[in-house]
PDB file of C-alpha atoms in Angstrom:
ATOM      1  CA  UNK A   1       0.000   0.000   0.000  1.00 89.00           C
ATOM      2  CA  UNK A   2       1.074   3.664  -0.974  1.00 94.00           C
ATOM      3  CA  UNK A   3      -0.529   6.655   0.625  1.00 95.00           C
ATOM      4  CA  UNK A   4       0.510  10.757   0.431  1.00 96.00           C
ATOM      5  CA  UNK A   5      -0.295  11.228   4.017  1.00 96.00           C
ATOM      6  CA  UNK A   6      -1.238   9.282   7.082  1.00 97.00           C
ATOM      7  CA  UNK A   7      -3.562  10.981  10.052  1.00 97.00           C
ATOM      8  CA  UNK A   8      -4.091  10.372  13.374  1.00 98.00           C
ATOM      9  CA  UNK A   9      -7.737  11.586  14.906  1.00 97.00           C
ATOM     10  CA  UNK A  10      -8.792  12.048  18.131  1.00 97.00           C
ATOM     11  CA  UNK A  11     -11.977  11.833  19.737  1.00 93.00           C
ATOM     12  CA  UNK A  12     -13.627  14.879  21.268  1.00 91.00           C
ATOM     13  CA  UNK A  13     -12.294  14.339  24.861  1.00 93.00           C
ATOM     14  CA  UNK A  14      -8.967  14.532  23.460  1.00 95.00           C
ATOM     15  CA  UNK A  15      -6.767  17.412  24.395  1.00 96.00           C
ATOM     16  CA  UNK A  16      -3.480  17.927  23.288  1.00 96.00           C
ATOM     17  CA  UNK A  17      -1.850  18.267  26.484  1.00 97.00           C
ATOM     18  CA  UNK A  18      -2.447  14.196  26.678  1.00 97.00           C
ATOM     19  CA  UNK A  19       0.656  13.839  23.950  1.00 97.00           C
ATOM     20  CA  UNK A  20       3.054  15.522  26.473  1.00 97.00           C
ATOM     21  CA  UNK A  21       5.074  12.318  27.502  1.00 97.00           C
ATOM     22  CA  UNK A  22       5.000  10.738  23.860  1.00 98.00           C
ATOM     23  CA  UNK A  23       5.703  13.737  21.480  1.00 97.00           C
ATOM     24  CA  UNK A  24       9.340  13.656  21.778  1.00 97.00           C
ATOM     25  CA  UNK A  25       9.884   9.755  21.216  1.00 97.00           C
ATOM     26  CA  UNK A  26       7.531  10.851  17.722  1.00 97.00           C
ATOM     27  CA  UNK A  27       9.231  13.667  16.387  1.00 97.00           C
ATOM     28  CA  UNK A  28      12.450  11.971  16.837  1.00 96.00           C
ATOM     29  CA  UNK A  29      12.058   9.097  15.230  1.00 96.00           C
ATOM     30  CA  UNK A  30       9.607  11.128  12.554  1.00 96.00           C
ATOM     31  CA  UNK A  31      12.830  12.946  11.769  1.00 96.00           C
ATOM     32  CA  UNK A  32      14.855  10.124  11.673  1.00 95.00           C
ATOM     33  CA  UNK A  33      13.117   8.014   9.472  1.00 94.00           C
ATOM     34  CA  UNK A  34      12.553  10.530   7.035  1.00 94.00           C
ATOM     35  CA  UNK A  35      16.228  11.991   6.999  1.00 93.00           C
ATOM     36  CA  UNK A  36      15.652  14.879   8.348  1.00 93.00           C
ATOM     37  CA  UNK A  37      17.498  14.663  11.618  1.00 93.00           C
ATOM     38  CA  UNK A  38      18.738  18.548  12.596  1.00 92.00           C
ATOM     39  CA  UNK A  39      22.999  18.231  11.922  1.00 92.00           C
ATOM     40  CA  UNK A  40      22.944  20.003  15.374  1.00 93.00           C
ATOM     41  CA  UNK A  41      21.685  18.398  18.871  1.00 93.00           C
ATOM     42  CA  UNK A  42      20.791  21.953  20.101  1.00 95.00           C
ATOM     43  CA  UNK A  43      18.199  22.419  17.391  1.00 94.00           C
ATOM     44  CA  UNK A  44      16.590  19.170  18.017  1.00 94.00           C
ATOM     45  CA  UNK A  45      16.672  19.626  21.576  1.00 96.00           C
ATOM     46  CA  UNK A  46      14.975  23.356  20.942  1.00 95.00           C
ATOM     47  CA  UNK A  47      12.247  21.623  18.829  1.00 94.00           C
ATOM     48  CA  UNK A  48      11.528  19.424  21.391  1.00 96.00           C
ATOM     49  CA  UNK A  49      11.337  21.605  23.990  1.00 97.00           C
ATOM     50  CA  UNK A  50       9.113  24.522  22.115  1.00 96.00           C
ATOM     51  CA  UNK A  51       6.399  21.303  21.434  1.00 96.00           C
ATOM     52  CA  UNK A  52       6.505  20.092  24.669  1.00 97.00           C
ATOM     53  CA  UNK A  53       6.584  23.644  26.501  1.00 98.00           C
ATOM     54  CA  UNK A  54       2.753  24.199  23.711  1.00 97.00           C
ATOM     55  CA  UNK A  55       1.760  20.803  24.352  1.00 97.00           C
ATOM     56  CA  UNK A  56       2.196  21.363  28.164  1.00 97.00           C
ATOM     57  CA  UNK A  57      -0.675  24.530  27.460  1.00 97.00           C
ATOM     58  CA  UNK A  58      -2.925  22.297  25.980  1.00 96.00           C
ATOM     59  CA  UNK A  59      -2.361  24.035  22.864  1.00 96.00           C
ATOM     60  CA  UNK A  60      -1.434  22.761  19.512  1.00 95.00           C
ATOM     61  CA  UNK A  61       2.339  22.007  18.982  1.00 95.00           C
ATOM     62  CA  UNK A  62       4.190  23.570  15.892  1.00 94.00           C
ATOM     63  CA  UNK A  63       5.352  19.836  14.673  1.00 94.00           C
ATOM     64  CA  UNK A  64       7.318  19.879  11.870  1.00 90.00           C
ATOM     65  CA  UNK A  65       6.665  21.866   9.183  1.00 87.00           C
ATOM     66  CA  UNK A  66       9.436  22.738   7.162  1.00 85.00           C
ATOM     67  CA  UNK A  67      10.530  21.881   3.269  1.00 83.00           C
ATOM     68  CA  UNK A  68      11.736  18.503   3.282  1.00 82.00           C
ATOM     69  CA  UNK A  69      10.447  14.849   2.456  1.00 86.00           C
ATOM     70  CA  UNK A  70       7.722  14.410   5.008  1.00 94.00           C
ATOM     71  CA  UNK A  71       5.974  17.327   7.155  1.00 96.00           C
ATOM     72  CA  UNK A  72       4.208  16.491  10.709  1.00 96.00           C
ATOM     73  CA  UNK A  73       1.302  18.877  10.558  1.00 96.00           C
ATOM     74  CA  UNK A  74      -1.379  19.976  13.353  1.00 96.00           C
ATOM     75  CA  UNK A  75      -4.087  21.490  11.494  1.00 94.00           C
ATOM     76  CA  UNK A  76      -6.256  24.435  13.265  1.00 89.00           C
ATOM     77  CA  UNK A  77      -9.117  23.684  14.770  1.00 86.00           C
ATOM     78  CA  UNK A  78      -8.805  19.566  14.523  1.00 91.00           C
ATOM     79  CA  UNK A  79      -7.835  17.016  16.634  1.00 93.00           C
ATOM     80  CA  UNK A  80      -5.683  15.250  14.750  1.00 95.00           C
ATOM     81  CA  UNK A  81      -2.364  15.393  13.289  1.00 96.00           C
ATOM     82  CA  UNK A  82      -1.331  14.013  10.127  1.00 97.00           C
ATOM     83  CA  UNK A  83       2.248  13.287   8.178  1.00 97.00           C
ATOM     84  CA  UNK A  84       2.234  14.234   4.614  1.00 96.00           C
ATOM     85  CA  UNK A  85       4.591  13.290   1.782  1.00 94.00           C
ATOM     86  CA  UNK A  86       4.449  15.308  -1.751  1.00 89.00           C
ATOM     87  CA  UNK A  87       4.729  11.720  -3.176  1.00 90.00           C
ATOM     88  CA  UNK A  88       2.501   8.506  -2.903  1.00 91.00           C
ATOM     89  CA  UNK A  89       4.790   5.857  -1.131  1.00 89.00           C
ATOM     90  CA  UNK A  90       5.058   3.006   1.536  1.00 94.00           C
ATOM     91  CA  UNK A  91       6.956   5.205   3.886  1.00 94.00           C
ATOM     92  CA  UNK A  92       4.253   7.134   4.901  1.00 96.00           C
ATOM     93  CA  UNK A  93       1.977   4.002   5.384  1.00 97.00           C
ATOM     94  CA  UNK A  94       5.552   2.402   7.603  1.00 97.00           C
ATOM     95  CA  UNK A  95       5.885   5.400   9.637  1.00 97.00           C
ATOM     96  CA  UNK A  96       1.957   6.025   9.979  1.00 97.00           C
ATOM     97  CA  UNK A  97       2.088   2.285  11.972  1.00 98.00           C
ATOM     98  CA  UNK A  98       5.113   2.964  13.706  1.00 98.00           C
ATOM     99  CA  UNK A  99       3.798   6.456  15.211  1.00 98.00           C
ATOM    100  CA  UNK A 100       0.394   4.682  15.357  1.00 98.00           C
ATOM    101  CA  UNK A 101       1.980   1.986  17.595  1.00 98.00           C
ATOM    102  CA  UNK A 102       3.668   4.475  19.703  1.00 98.00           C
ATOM    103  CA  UNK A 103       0.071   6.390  20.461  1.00 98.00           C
ATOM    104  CA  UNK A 104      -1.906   3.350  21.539  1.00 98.00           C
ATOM    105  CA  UNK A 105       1.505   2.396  23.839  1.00 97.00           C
ATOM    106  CA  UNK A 106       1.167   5.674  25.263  1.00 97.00           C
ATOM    107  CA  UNK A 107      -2.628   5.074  26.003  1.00 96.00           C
ATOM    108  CA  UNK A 108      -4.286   7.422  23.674  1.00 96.00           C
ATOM    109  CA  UNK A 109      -6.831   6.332  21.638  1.00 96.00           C
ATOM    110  CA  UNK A 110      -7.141   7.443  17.807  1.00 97.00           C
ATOM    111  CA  UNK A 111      -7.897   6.061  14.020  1.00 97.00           C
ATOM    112  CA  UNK A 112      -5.593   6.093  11.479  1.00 97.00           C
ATOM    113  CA  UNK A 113      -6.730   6.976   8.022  1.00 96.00           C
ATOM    114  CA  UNK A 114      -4.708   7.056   4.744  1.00 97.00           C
ATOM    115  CA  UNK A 115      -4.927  10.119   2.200  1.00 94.00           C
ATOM    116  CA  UNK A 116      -7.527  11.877   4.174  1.00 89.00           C
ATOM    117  CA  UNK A 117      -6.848  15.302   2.724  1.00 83.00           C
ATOM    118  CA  UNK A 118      -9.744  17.653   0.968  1.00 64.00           C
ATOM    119  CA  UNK A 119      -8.913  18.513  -2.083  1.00 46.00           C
ATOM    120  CA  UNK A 120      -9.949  21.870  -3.471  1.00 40.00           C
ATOM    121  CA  UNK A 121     -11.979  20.059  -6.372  1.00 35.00           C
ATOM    122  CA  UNK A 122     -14.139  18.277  -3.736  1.00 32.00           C
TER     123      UNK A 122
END
């Protein structure tokens, strides 16, 4: 199976303050399966951290949403987040399980559903 984008979605009694303990074990290994690993540990360690320190507010986290292979995107106003390739492959559906695996470890419940973006033709 090939997908552009894998999403995770919450129920309504999710808040985001429940992926405090979990976020940092995701976006690491997020950016290290996709390459995208920061060349210095400070920078990681600041991404981390500003996450955490939103996360911690109950707000939504900035994830990782810079040019590259793969983005990890909270969308406003959802509960859900979703990681989004610009090409159909089986490395989004691998890391969707892998991330999917590390959410029901860390007790919080959510579907997973492949290529769930609108598309402006819709």
């Amino acid at each position: 199976m090939k997908a552009t984008s894998g999403h995770f979605v919450f129920d309504d009694s999710f808040e985001f303050k429940d992926l405090e303990e979990v976020f940092p074990e995701i976006l690491t290994n997020f950016l290290e399966e996709t390459d995208q690993m920061p060349d210095d540990d400070d920078v990681m360690q600041m991404f981390i951290f500003l996450n955490v320190q939103a996360l911690r507010r109950n707000e939504k986290p900035e994830g990782y949403n810079r040019k590259g292979r793969m983005r990890l995107i909270f969308p406003i106003g959802e509960n859900q987040f979703y990681i989004k390739s610009n090409n159909a492959s089986s490395e989004v559906v691998r890391l969707g399980e892998k991330i999917s695996k590390m959410l029901s470890k860390a007790g919080i419940k959510h579907t997973l559903e492949w290529n769930a973006l609108g598309r402006p033709d819709e």
